[in-house]
Coordinates of N, CA and C in Angstrom, one line a residue:
Chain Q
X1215 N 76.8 108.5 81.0 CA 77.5 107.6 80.1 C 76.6 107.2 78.9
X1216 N 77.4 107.6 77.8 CA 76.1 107.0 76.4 C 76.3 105.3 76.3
X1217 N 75.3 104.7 76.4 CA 75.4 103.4 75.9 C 75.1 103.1 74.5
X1218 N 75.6 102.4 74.0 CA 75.7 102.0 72.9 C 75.3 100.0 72.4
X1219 N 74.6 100.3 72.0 CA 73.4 99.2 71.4 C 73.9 98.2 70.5
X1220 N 74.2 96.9 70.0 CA 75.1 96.5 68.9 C 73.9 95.5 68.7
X1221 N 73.0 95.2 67.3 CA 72.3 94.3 67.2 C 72.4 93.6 65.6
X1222 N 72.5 92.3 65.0 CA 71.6 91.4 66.3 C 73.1 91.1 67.1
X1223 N 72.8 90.3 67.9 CA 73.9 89.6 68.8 C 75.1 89.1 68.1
X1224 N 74.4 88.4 67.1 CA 74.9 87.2 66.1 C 74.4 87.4 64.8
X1225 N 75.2 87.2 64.0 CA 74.7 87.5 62.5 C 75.0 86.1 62.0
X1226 N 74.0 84.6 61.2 CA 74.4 84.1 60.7 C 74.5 83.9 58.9
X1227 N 75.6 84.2 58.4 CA 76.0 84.5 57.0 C 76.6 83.3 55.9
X1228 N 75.8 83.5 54.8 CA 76.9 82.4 53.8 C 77.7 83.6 53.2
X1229 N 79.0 82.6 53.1 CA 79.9 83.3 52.4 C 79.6 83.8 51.3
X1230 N 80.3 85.5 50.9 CA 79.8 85.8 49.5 C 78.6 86.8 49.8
X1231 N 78.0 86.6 51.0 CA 76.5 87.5 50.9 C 77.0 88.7 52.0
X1232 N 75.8 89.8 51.7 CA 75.9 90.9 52.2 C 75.5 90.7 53.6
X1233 N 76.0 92.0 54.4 CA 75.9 91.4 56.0 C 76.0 93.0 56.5
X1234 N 74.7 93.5 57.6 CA 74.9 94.7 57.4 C 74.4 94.4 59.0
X1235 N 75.6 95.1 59.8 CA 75.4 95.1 61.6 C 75.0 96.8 62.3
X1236 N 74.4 96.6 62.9 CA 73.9 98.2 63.5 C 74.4 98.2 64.8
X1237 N 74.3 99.7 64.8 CA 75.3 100.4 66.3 C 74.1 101.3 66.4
X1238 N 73.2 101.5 67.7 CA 72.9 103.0 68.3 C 73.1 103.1 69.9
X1239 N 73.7 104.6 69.1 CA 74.2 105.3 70.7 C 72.5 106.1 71.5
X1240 N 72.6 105.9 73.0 CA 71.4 106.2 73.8 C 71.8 107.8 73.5
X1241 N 72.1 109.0 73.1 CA 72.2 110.1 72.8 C 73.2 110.2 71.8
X1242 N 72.8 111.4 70.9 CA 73.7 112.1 69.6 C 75.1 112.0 70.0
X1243 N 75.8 111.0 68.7 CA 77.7 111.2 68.9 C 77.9 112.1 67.8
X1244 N 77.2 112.9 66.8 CA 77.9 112.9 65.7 C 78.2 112.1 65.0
X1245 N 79.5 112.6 63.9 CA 79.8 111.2 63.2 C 80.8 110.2 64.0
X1246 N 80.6 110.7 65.7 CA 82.3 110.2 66.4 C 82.4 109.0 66.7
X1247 N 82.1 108.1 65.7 CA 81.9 106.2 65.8 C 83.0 105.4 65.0
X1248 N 83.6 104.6 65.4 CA 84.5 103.6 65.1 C 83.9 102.6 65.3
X1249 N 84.3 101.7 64.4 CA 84.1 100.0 64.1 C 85.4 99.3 64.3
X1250 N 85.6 98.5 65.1 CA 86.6 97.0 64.9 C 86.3 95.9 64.9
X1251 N 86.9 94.9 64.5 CA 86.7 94.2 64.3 C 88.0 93.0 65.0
X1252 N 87.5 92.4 65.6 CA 88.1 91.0 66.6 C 88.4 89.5 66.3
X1253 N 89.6 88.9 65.9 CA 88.9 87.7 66.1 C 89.5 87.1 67.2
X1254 N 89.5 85.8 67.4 CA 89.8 84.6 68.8 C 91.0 84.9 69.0
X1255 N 91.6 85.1 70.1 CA 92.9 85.6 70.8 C 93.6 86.5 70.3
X1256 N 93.3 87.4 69.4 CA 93.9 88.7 68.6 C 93.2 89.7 69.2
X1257 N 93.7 91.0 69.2 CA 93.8 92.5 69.5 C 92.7 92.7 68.4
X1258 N 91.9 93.8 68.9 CA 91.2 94.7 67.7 C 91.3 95.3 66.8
X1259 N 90.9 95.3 65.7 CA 91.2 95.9 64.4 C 90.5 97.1 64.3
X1260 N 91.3 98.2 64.1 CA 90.6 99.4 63.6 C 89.8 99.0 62.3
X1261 N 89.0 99.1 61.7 CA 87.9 99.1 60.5 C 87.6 100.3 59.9
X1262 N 86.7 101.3 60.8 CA 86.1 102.4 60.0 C 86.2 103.6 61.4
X1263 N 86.4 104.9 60.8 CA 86.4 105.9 62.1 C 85.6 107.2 61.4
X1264 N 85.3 107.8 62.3 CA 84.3 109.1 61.7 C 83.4 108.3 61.2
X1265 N 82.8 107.3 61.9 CA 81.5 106.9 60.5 C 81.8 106.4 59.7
X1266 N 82.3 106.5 59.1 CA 82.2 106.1 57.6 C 84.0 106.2 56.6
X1267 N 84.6 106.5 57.5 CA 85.5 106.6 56.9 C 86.6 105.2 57.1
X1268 N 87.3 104.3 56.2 CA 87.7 103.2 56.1 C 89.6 103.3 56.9
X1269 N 90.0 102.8 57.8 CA 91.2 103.1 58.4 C 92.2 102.5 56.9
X1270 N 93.9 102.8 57.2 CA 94.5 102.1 56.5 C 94.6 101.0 55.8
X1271 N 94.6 100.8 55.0 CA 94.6 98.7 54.6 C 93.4 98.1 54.7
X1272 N 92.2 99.0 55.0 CA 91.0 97.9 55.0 C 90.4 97.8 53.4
X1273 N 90.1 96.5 53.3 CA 89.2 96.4 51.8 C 87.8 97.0 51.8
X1274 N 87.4 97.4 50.4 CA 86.4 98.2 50.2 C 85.6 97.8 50.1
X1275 N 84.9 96.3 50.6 CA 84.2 95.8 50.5 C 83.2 96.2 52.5
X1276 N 84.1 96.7 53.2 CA 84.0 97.1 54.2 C 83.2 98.5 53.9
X1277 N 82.0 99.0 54.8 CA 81.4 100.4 54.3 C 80.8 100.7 55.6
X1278 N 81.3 101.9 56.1 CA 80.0 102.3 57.4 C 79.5 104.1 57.0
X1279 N 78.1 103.9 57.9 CA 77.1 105.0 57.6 C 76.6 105.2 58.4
X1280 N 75.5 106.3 58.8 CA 75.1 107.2 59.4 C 75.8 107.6 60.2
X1281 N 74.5 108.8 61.2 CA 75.0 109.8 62.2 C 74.2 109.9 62.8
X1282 N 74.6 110.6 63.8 CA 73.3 111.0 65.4 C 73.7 109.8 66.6
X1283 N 72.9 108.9 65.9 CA 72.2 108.2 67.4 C 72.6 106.8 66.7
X1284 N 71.9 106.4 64.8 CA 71.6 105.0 64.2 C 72.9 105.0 63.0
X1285 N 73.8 104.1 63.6 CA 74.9 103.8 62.5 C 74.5 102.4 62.3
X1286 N 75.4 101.8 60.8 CA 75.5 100.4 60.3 C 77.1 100.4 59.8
X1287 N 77.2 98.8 60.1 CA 78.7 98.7 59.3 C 78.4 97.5 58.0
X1288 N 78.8 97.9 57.3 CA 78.0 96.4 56.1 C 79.7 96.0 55.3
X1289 N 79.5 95.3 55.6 CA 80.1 93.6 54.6 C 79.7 93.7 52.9
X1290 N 80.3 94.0 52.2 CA 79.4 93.5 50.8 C 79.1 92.3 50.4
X1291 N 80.7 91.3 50.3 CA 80.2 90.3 50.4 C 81.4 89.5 51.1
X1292 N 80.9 88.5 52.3 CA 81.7 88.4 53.2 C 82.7 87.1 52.6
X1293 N 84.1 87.6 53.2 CA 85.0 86.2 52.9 C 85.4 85.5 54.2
X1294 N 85.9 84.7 53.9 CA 85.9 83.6 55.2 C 87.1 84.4 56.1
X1295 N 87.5 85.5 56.1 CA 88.9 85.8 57.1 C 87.5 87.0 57.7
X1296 N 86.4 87.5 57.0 CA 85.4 88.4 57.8 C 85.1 87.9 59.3
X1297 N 84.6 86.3 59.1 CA 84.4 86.0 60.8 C 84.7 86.3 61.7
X1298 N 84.3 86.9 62.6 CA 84.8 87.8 63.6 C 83.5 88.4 64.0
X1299 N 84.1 88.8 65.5 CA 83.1 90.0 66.3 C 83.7 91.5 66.0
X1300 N 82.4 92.4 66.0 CA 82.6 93.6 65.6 C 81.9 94.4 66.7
X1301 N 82.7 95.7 66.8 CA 82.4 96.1 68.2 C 82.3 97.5 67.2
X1302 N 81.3 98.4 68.0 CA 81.2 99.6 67.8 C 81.7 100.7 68.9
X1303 N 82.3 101.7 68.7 CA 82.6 102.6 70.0 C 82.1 103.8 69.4
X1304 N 81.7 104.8 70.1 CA 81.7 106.3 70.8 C 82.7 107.3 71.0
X1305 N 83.4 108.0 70.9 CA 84.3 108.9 71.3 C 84.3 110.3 71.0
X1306 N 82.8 111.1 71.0 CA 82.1 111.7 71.2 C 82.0 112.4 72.8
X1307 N 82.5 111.3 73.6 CA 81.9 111.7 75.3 C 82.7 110.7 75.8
X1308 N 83.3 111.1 77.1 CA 83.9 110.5 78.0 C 82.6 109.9 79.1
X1309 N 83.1 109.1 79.6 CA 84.2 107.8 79.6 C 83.7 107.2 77.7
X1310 N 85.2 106.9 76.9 CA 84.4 106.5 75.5 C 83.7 105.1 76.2
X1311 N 82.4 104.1 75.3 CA 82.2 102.9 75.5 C 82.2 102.9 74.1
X1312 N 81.8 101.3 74.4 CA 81.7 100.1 73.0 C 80.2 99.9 73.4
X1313 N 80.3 98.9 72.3 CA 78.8 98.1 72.3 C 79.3 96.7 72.5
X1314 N 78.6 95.9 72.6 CA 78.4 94.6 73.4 C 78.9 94.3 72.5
X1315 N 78.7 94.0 71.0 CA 79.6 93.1 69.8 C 78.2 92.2 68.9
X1316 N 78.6 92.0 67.6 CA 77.6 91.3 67.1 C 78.8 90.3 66.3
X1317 N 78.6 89.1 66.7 CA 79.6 88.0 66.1 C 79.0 87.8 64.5
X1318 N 79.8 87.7 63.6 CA 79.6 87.4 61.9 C 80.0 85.8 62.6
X1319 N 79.0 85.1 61.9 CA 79.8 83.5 61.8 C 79.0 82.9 60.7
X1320 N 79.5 81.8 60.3 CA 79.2 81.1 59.3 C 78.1 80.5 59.1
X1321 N 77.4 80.7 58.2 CA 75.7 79.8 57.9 C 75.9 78.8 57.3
Chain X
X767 N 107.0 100.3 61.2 CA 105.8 99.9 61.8 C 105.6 99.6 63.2
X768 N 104.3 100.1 63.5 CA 103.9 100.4 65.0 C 103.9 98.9 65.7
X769 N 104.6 99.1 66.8 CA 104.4 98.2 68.3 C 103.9 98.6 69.4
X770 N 102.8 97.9 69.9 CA 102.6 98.3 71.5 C 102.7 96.8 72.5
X771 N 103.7 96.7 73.1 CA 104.1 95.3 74.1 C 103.3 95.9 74.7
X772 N 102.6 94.7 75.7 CA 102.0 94.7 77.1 C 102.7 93.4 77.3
X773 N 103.3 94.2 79.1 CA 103.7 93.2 79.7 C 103.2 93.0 81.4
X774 N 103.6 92.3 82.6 CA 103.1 92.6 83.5 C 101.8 91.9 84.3
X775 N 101.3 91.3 83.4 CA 100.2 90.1 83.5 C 100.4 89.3 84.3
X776 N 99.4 88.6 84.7 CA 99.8 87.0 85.7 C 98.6 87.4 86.9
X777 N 98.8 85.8 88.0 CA 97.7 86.1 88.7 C 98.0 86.4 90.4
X778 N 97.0 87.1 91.3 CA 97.5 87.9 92.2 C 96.0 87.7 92.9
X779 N 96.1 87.7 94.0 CA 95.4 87.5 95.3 C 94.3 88.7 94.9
X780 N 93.1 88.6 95.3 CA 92.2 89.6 95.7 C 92.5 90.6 97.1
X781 N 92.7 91.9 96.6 CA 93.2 92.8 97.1 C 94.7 93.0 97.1
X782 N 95.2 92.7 95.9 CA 96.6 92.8 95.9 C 96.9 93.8 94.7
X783 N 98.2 94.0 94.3 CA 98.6 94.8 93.3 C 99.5 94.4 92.3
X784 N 99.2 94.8 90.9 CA 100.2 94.5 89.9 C 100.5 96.5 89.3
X785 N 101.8 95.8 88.3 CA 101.9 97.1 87.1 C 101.7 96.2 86.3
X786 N 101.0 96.7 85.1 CA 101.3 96.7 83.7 C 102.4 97.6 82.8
X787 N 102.9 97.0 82.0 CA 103.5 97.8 81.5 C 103.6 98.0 79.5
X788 N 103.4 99.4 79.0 CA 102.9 99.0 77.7 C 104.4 99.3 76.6
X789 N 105.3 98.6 76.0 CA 106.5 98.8 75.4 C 106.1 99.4 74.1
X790 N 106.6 100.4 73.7 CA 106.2 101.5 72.5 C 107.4 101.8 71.5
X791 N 107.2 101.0 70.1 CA 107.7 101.2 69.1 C 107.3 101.9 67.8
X792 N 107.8 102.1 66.7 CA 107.4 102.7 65.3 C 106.4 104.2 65.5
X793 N 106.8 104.7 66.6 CA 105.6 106.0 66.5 C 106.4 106.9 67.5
X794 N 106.2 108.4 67.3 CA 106.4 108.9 68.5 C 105.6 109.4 69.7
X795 N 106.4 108.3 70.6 CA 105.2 107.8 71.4 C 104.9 109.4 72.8
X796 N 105.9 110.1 72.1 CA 106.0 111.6 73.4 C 104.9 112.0 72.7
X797 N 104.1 112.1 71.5 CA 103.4 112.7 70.9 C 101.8 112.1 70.9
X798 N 101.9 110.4 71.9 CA 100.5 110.0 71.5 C 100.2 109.7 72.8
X799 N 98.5 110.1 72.8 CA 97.4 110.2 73.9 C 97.2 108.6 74.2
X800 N 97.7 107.7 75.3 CA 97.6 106.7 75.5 C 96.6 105.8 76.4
X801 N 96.2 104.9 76.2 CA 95.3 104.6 77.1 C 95.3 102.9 77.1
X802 N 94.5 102.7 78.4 CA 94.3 101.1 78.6 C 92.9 100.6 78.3
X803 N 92.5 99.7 77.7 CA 91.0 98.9 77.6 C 91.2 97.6 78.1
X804 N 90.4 97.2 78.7 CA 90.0 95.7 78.9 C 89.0 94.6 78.5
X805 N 89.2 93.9 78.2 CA 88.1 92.6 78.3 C 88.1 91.4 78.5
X806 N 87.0 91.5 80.2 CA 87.3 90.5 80.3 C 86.8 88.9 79.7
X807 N 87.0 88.1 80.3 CA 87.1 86.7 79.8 C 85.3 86.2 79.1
X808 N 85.5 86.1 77.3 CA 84.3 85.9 76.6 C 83.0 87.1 76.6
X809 N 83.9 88.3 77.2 CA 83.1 89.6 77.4 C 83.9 90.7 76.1
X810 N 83.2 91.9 76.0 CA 83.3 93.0 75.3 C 84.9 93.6 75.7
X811 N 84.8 94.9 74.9 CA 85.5 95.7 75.1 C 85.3 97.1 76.3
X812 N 86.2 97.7 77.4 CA 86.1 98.5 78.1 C 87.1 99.4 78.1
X813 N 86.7 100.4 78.0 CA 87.9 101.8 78.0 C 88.1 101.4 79.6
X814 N 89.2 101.9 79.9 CA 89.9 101.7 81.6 C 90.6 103.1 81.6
X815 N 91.2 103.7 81.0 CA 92.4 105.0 81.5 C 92.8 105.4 80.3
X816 N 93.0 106.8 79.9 CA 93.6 107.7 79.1 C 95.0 108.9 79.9
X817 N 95.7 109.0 79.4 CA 96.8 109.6 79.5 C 97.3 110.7 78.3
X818 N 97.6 111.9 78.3 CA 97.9 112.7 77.6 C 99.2 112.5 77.3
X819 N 99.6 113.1 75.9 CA 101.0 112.5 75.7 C 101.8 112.9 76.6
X820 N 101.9 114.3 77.4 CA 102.9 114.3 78.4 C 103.2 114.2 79.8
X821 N 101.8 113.6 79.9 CA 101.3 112.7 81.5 C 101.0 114.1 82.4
X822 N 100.6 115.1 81.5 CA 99.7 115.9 82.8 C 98.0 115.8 83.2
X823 N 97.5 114.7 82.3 CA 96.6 114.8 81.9 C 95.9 113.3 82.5
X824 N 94.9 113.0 83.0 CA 94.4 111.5 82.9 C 93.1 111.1 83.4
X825 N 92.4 110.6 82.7 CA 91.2 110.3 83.3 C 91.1 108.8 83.6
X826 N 90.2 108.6 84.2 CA 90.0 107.0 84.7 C 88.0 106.6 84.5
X827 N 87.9 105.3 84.2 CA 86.5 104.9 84.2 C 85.9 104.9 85.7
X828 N 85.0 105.2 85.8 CA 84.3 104.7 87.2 C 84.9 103.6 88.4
X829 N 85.0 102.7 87.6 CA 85.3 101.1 87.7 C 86.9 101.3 88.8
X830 N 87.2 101.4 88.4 CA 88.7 101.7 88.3 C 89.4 103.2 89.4
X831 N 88.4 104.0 89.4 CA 89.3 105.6 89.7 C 89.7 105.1 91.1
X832 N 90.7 105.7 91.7 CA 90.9 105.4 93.1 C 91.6 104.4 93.0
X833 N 91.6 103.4 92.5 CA 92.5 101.8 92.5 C 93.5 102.1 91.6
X834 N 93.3 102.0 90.5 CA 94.1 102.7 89.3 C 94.9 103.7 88.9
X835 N 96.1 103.7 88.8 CA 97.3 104.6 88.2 C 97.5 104.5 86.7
X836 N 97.7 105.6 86.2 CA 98.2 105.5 84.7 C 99.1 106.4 84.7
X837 N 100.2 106.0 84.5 CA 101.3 107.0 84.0 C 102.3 106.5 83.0
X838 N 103.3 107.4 82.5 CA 104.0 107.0 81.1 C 105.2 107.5 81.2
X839 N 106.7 107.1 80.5 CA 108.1 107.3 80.7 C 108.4 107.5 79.2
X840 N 108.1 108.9 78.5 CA 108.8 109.1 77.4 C 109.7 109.2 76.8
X841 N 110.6 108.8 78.0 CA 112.1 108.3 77.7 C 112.7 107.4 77.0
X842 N 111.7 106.3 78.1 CA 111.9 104.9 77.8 C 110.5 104.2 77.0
X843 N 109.5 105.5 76.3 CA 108.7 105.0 75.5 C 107.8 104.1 76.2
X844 N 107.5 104.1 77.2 CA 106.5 103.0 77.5 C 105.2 103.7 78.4
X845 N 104.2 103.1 78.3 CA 103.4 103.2 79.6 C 102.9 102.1 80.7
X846 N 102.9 102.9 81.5 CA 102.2 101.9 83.1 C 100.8 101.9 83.4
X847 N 100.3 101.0 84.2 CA 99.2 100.9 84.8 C 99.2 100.0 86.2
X848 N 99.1 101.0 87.2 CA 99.6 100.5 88.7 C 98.2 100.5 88.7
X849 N 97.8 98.9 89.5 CA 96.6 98.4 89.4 C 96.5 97.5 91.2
X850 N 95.9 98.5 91.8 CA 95.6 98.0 93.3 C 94.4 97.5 93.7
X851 N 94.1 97.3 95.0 CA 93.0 96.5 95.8 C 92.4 96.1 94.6
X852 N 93.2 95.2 93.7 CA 92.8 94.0 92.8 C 91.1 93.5 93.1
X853 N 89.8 93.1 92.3 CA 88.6 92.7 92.8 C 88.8 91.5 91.6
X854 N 88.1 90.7 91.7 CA 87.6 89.2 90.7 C 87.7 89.5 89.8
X855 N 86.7 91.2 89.7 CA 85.9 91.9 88.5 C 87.0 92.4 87.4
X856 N 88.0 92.2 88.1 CA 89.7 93.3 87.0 C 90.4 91.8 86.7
X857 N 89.3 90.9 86.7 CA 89.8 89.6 86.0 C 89.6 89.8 84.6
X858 N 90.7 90.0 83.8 CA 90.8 90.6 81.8 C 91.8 90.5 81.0
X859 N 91.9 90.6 80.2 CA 92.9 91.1 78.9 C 93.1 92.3 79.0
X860 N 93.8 93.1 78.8 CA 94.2 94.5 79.2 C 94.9 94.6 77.9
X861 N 94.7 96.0 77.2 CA 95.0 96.2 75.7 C 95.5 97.5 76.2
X862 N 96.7 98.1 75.6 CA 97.2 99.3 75.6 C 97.1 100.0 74.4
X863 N 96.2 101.0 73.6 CA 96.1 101.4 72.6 C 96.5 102.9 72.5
X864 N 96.5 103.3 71.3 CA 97.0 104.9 71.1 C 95.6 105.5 70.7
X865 N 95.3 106.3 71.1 CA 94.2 106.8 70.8 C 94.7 108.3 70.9
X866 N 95.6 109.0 70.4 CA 95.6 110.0 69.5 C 94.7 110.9 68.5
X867 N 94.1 110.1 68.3 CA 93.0 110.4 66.9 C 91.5 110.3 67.5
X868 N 91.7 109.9 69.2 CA 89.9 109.7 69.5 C 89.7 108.0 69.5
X869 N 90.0 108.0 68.1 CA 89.4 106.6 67.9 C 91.1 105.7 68.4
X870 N 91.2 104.3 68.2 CA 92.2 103.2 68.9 C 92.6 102.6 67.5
X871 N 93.7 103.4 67.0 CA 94.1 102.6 65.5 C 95.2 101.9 65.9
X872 N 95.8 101.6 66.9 CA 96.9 100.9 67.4 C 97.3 100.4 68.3
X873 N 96.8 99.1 68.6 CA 96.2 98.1 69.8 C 97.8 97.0 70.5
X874 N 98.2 96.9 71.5 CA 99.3 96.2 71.4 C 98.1 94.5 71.6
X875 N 99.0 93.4 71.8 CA 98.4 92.1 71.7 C 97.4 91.6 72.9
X876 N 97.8 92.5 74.4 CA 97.1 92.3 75.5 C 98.1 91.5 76.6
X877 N 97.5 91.6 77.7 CA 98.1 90.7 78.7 C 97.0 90.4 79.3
X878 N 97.3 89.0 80.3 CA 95.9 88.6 80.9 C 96.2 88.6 82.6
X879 N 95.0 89.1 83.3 CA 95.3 89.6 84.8 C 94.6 88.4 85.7
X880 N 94.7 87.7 86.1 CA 93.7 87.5 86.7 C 93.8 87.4 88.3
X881 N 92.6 88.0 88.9 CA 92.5 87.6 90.0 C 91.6 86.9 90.8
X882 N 92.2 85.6 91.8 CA 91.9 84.8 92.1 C 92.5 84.0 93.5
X883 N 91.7 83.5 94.5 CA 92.6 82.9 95.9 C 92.9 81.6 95.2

């Protein structure tokens, strides 16, 4: 099973500033990484798939990168509806996983 | 626009059984690779079961294989999750997503399971 790494735990952010969260998988996915994004009693949001590529309706202030093993998802500059946990996944290899989550919250 | 109900939720004895059931709108749902995730309570996200769009197909997590059914009614658009010898541990939110694409661009709202004496 590849595990997947989400650091830091917690990101604390002022509104407005840049905010860049990291994902690594314990072996090579390719580019086969997705980002969502969560908040309190709501369903997951698709964000970014292939790496880097942005799902429907997301703003472009939203950006993800790399491949292999070491991805990031970055914020440009965050607005107050950004708060939320973000989860990275795998789908590269069965069983797919996630990563633990790195909560954005407010500084 | 796309819907996924989850219904089926509520709380049940340890060692007991529920279904889930996932209600499927705005897509064709004979066409999409289905599956269940959970999380549970102030925890992550967990893949649980994948289903091919015409239910010949299905894998299960570790966690789960053996206890766990996944199947789907492309008739009536929906999918199931027959969920037995219930443990503490399958205490969650249960999400029924499409994963067609690999990745989960279409998440219904969840139901919450819990088990408990």
């Amino acid at each position: 099973e590849i595990v997947m790494t989400q650091s830091p735990a917690t990101l604390s952010v002022s509104p407005g500033e840049r905010a860049t969260l990291s994902c690594r998988a314990s072996q090579t996915i390719s580019s086969k990484l997705a980002w969502y994004q969560q908040k309190p009693g709501q369903a997951p949001r698709l964000l970014i798939y292939d790496a880097s590529t942005r799902a429907t309706g997301i703003p472009a202030r939203f950006s993800g990168s790399g491949s292999g093993t070491e991805f990031a998802l970055t914020i440009s500059s965050l607005q107050s509806e950004d708060f939320a946990v973000y989860y990275c996944q795998q789908y590269n290899n069965w069983p797919r996983t996630f990563g633990q989550g790195t909560k954005v919250e407010i500084k | 626009e796309v819907q996924l109900v989850e219904s089926g939720g509520g709380l049940v004895q340890p060692g007991g059984s529920l279904r889930l059931s996932c209600a499927a709108s705005g897509l064709t749902f004979s066409n999409s690779w289905m599956n269940w995730v959970r999380q549970a309570p102030g925890k992550g996200l967990v893949w649980v079961s994948r289903i091919s769009n015409d239910g010949s197909d299905s894998v299960y997590a570790d966690s789960v294989r053996g206890r766990f059914s996944i199947s789907r009614d492309n008739a009536k658009n929906t999918l199931y999750l027959q969920m037995n010898s219930l443990r503490a541990d399958d205490t969650a939110v249960y999400y029924c997503a499409d994963g067609s694409k690999a990745y989960y661009d279409y998440w219904g709202q969840g139901t919450l399971v819990t088990v408990s004496s």
